[in-house]
Coordinates of N, CA and C and ligand atoms in Angstrom, one line a residue:
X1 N 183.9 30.9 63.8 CA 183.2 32.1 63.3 C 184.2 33.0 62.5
X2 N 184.0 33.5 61.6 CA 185.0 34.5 60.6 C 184.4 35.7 61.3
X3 N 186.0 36.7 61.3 CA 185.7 37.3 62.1 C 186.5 38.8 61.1
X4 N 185.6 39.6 61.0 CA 186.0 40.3 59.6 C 186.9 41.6 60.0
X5 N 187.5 42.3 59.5 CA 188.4 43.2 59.6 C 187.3 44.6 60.4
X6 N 186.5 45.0 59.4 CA 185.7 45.9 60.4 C 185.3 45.2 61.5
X7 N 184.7 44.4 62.1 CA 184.3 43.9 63.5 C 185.8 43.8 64.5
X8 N 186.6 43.2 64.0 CA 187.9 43.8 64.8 C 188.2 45.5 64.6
X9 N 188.2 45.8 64.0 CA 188.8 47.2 63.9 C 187.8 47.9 64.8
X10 N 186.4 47.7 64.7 CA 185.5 48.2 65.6 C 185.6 48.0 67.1
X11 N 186.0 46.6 67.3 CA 185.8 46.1 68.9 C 187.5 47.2 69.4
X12 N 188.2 47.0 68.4 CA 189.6 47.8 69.0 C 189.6 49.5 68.9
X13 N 188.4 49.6 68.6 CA 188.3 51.4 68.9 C 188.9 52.0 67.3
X14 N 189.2 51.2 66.3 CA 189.3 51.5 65.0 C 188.6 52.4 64.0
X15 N 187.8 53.6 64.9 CA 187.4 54.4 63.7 C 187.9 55.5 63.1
X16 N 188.6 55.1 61.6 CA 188.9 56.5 61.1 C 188.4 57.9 61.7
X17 N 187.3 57.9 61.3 CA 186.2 59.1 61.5 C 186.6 59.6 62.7
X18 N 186.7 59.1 63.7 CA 186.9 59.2 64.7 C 188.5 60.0 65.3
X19 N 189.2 60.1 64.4 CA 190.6 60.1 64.3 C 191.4 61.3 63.8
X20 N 191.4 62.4 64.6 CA 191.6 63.5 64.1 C 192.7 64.2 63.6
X21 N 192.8 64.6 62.4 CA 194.5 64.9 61.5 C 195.4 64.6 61.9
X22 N 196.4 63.7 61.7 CA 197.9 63.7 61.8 C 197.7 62.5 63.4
X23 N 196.7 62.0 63.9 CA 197.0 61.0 64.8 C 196.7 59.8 64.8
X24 N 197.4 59.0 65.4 CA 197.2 57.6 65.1 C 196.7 57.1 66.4
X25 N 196.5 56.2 66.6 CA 195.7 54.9 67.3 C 196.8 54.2 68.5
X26 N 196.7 54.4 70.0 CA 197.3 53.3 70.8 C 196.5 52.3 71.8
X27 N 196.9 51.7 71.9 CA 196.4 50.4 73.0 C 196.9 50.9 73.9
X28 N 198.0 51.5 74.7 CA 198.2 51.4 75.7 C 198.0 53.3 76.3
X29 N 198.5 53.5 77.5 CA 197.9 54.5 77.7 C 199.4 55.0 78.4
X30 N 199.9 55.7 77.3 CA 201.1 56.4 77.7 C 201.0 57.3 78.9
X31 N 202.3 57.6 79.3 CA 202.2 58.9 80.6 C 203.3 59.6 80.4
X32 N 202.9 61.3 80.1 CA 203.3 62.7 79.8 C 203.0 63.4 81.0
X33 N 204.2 63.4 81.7 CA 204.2 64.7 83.1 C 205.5 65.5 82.6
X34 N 205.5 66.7 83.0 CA 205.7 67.6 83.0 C 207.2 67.6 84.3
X35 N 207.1 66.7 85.3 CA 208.1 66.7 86.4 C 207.1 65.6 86.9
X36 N 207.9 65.7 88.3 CA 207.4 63.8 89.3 C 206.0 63.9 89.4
X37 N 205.3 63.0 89.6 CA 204.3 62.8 90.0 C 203.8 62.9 91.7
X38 N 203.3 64.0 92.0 CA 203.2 64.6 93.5 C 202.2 63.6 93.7
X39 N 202.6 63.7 95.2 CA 201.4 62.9 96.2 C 201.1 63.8 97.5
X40 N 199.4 63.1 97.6 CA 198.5 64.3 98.1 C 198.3 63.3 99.4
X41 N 197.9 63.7 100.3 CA 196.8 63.1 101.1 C 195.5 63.7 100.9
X42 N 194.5 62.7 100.7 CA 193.3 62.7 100.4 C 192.8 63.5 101.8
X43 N 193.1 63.3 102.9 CA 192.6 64.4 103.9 C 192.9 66.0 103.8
X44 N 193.7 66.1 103.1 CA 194.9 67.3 102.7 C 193.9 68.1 101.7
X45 N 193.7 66.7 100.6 CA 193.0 67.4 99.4 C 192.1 68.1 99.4
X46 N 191.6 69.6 98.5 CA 190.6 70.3 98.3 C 190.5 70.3 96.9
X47 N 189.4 70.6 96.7 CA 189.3 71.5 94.7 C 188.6 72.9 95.2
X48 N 189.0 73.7 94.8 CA 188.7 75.3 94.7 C 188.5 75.9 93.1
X49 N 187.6 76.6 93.3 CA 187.5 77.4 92.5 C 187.4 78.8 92.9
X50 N 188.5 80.1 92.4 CA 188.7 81.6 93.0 C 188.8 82.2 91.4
X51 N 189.4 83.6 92.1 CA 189.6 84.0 91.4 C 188.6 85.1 91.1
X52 N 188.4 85.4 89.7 CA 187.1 86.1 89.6 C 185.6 85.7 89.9
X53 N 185.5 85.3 91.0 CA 184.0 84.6 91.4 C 183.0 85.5 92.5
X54 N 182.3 85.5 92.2 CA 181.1 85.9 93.3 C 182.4 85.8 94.8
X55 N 182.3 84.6 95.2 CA 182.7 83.8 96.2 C 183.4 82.6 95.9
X56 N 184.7 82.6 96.6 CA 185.6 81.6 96.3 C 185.0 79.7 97.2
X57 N 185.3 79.3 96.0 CA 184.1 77.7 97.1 C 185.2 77.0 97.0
X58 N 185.2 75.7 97.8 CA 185.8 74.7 97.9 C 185.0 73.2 98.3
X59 N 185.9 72.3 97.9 CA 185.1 71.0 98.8 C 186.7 70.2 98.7
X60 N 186.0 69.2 99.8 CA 186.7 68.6 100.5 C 187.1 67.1 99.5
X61 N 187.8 65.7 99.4 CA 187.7 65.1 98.9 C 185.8 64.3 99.2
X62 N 185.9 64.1 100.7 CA 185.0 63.4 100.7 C 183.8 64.5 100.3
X63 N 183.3 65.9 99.9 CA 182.5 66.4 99.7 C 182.3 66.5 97.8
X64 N 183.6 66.6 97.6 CA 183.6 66.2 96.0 C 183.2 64.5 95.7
X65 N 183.6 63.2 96.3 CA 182.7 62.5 96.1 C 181.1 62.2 96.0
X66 N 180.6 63.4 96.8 CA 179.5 63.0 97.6 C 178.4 63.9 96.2
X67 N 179.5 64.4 95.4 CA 178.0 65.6 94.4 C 177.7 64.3 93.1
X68 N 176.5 64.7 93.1 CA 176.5 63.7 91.3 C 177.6 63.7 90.6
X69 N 177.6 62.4 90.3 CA 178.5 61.7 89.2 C 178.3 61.2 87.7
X70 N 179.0 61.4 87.1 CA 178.7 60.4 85.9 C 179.8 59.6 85.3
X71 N 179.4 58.4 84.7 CA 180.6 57.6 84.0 C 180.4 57.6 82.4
X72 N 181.1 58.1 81.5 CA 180.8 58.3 80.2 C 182.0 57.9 79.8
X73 N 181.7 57.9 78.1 CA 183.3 57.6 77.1 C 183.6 58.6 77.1
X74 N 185.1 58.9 76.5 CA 185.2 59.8 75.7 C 186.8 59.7 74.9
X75 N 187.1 60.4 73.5 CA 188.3 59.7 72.9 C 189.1 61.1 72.9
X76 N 190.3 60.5 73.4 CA 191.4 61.5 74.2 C 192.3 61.8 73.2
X77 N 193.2 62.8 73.0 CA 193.7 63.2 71.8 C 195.1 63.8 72.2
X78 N 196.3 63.4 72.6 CA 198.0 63.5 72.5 C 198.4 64.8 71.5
X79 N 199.0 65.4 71.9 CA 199.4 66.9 70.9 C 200.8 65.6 70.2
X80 N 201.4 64.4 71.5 CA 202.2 64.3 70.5 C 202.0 63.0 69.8
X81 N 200.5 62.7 69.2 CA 200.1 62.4 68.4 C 199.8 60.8 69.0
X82 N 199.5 60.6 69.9 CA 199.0 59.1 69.8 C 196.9 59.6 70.1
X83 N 196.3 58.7 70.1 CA 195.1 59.4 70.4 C 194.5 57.7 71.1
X84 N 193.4 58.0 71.2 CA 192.4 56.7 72.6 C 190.9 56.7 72.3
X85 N 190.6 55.7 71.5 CA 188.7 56.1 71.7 C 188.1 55.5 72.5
X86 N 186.9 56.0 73.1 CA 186.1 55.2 74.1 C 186.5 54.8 75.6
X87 N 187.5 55.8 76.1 CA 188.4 55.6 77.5 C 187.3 55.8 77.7
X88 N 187.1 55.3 79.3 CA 185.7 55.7 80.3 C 186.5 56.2 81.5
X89 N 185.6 56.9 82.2 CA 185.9 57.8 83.1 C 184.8 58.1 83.6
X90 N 184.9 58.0 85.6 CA 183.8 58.7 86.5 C 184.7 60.0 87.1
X91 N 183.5 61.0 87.3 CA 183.9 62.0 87.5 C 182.7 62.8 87.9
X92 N 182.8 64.2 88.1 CA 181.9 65.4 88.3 C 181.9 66.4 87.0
X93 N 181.1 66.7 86.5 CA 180.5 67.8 85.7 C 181.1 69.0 86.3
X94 N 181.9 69.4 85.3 CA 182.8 71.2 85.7 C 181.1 71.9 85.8
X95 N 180.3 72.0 85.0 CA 179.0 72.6 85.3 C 178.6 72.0 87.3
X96 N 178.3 71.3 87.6 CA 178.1 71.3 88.8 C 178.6 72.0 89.8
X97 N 180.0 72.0 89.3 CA 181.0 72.4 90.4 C 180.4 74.4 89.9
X98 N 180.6 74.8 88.9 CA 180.4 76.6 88.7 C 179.0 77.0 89.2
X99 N 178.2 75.6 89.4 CA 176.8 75.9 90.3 C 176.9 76.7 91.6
X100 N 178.3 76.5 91.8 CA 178.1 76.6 93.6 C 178.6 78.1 93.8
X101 N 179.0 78.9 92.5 CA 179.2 80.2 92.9 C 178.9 80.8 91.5
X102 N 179.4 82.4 91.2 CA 178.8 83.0 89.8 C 180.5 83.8 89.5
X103 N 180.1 84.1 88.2 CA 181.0 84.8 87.7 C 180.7 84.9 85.9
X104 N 181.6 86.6 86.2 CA 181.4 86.9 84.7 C 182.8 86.9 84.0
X105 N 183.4 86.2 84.2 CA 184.8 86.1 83.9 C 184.7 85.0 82.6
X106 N 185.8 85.3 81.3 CA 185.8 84.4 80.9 C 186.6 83.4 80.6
X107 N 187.5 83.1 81.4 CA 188.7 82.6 81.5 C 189.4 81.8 82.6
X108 N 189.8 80.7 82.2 CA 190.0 79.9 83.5 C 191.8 79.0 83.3
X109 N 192.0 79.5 84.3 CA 193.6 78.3 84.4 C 193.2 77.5 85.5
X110 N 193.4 76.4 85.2 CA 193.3 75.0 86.0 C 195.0 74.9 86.6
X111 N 194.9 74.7 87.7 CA 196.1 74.7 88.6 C 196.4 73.2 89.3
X112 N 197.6 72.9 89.7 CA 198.1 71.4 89.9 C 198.4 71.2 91.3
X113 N 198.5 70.1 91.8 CA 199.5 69.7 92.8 C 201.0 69.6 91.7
X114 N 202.0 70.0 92.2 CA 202.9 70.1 91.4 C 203.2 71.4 90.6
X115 N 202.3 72.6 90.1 CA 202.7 73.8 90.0 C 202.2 73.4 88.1
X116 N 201.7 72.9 87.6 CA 201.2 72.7 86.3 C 199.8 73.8 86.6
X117 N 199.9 74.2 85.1 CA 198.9 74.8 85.1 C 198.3 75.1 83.0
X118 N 197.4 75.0 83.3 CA 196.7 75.1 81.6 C 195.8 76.1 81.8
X119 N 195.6 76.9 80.9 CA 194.4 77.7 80.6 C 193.4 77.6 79.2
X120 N 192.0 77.3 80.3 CA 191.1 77.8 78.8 C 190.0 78.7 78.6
X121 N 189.0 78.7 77.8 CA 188.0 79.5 77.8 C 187.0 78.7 78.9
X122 N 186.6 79.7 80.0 CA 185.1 79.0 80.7 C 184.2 78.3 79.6
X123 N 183.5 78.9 78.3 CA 183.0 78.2 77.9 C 183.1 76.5 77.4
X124 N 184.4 76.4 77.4 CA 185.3 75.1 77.1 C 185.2 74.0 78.2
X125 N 184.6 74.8 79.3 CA 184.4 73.8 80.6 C 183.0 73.7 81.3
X126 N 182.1 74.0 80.0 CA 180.7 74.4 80.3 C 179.8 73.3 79.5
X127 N 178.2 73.5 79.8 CA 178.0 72.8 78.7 C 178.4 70.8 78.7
X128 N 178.6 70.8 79.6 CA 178.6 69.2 79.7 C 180.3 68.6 78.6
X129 N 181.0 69.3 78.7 CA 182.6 69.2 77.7 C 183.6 68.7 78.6
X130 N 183.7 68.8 80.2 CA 184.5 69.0 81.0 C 183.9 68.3 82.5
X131 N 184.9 67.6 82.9 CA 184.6 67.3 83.9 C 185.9 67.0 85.2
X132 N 186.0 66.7 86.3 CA 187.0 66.4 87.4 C 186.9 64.9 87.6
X133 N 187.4 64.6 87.0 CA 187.6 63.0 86.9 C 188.5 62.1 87.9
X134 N 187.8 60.7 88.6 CA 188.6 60.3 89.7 C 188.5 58.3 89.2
X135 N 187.9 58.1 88.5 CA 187.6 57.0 88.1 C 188.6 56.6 86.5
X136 N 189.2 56.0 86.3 CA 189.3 55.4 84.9 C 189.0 54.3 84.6
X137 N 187.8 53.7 83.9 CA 188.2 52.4 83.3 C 187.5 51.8 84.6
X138 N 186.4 52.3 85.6 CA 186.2 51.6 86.7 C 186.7 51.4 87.8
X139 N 188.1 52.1 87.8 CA 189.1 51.6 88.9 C 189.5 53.4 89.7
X140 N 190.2 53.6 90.3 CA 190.5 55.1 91.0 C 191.7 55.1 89.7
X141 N 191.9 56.5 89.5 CA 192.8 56.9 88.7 C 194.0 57.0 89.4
X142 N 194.9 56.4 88.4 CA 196.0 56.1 89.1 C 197.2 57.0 89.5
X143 N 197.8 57.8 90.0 CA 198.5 58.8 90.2 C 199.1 59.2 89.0
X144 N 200.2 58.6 88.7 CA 200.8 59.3 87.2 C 199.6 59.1 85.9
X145 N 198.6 59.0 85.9 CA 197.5 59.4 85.4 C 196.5 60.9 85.8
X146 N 196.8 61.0 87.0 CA 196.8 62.5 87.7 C 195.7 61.5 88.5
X147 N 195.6 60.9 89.1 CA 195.3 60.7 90.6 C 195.3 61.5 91.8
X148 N 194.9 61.7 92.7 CA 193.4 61.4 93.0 C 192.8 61.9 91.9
X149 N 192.6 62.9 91.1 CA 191.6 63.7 90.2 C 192.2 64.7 89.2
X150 N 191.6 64.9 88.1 CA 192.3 65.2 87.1 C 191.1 66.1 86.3
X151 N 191.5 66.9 85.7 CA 190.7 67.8 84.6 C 190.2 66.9 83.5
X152 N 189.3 67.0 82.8 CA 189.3 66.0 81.5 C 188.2 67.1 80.2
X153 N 189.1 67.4 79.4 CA 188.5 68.2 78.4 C 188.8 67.4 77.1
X154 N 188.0 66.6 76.7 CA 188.2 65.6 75.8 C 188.9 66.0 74.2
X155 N 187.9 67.3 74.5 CA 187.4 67.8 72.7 C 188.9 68.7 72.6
X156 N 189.7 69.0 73.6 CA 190.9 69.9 73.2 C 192.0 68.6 73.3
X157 N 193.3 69.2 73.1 CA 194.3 68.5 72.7 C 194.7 67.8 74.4
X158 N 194.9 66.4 75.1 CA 194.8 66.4 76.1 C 196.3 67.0 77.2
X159 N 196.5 67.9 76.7 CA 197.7 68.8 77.8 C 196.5 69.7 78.5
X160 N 195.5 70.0 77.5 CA 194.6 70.6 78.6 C 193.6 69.9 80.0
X161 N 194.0 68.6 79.8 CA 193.4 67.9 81.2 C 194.2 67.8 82.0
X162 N 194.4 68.7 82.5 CA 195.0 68.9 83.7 C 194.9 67.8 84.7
X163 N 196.4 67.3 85.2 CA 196.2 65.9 85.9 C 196.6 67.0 87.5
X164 N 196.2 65.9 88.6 CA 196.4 66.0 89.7 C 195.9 68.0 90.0
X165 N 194.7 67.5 89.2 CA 194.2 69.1 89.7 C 193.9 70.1 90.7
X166 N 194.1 70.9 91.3 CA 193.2 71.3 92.5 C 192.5 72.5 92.7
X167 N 192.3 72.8 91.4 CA 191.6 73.8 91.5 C 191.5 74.8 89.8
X168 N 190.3 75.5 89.9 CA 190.0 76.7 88.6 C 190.1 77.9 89.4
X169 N 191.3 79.1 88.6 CA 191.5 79.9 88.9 C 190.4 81.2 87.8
X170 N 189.3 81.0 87.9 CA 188.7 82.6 86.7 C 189.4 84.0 86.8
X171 N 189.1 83.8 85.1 CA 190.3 84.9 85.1 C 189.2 86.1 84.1
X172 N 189.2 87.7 84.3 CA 188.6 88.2 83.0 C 189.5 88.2 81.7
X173 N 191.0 87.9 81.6 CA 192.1 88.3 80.9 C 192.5 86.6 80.8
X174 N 192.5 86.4 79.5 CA 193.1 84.7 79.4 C 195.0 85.1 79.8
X175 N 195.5 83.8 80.5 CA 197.0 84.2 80.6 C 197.5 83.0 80.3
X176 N 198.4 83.0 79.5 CA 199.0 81.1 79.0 C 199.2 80.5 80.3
X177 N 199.5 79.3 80.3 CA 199.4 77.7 81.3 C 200.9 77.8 80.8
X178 N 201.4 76.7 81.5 CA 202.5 76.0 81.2 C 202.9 75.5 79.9
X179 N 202.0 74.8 79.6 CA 202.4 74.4 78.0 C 202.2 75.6 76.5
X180 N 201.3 76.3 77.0 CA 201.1 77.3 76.2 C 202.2 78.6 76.3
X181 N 203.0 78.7 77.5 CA 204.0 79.4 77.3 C 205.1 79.1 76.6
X182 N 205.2 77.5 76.5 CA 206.6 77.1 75.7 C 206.0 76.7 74.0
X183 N 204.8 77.8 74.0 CA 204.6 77.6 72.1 C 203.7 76.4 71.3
X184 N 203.1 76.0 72.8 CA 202.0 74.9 72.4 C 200.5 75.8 72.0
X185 N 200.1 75.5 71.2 CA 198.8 76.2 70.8 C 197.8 77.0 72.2
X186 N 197.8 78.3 71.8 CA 196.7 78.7 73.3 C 195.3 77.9 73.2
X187 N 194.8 77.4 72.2 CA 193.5 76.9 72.1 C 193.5 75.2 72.5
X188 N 194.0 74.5 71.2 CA 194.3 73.3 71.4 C 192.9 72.7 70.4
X189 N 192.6 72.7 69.5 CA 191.7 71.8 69.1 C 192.1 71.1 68.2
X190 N 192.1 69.6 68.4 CA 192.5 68.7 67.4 C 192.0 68.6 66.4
X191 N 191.1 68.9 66.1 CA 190.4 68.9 64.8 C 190.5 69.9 63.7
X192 N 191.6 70.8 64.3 CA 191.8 71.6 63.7 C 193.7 71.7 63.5
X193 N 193.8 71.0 64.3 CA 195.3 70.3 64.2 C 196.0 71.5 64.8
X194 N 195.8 72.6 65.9 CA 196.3 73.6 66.8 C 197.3 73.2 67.5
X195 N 198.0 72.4 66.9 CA 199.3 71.9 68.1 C 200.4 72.6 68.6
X196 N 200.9 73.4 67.9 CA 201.7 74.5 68.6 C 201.3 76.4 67.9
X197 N 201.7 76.9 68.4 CA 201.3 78.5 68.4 C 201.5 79.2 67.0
X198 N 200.5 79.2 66.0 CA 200.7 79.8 64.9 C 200.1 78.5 63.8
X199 N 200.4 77.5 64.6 CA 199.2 76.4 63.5 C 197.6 76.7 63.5
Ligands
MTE1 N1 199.6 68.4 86.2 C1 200.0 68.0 84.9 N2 198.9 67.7 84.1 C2 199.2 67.3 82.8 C3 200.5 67.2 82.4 C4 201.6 67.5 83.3 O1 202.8 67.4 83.0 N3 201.2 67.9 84.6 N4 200.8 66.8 81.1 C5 199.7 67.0 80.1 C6 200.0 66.4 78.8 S1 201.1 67.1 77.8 C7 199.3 65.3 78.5 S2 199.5 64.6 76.9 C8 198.4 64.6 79.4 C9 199.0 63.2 79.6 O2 198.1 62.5 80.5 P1 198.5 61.0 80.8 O3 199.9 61.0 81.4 O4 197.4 60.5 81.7 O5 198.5 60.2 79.5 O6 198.4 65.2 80.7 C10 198.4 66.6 80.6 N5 198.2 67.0 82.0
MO2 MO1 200.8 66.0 75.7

């Protein structure tokens, strides 16, 4: 069977369009930490959300397994320029998780095992955009992937998925993350090519 350049380019996640200014295409799936990769015990583990909330909630690992799930694509985007289309990932809906308490805050820093921390707009984690991810690819996420669970904000630059998450801190006052203090874009949208502070 001939097998034509778009049909490969297609089956290898080859779409231009798809491919947002200044980044190119990898097969493999690099790993950007910040310092070592911490280890949790899953009995240890919580996800919390505080801060400016009604009421500060938590759940447990086995209680964050247990809320609806979903498994969807989505194409991940490197500030230092490699990008991924079509990674899959199970996880929880950030919407599910802000069900369980209220707030009029509009600002949120995602906080780490390890002391990482990013900030974005609530709205950015609303709306079906965001999720706490524990699955890649079918399999449990692998630690230096941010295992057990990870932030996954597809549509921003991926320094904002915060790996080995444990928690949203709401904020009324946005305050830079880690990367955003050393001059990485406070927003991060690749489509707009926001990669450091003043682009
Ligand atoms: N906790 C934590 N999360 C993090 C980082 C980090 O250093 N620590 N690096 C960020 C950056 S810069 C990128 S590009 C992605 C890399 O994720 P990966 O290692 O799974 O490719 O994780 C982001 N989340
Ligand atoms: Mo990055």
């Amino acid at each position: 069977m001939a097998v034509t350049r778009g049909f490969l380019g297609r089956r290898s996640g080859g779409d231009a369009s798809r491919l947002p200014p200044g980044q190119h295409l990898t097969a493999d799936f690099p790993v950007l930490s910040a310092g070592p990769t911490p280890s949790v015990r899953l009995e240890s583990w919580d996800f919390t959300i505080r801060g400016a909330v009604g009421k500060p909630v938590s759940w447990t690992w086995e209680e964050l397994r247990a809320l609806p799930s979903e498994t969807f694509a989505a194409d991940i985007h490197c500030v230092t320029k490699w990008s991924k289309l079509d990674t899959t990932w199970t996880g929880v809906r950030v919407d599910t998780l802000l069900e369980a308490t209220s707030t009029a805050a509009g600002y949120v820093t995602a906080y780490c095992d390890g002391g990482y921390t990013t900030n974005l707009p609530l709205a950015d984690l609303q709306g079906g955009q965001a999720w706490v991810v524990y699955e890649y690819a079918g399999r449990p996420l692998a630690p230096e992937h941010g295992g057990p669970a990870r932030l996954l904000v597809p549509h921003l630059y991926f320094w904002k998925s915060a790996k080995w998450v444990r928690g949203l801190e709401l904020r009324d006052v946005d305050e830079p993350g880690f990367w955003e203090m050393y001059g990485y874009h406070n927003y991060g949208d690749p489509w707009r090519e926001q990669r450091y502070s003043g682009d």
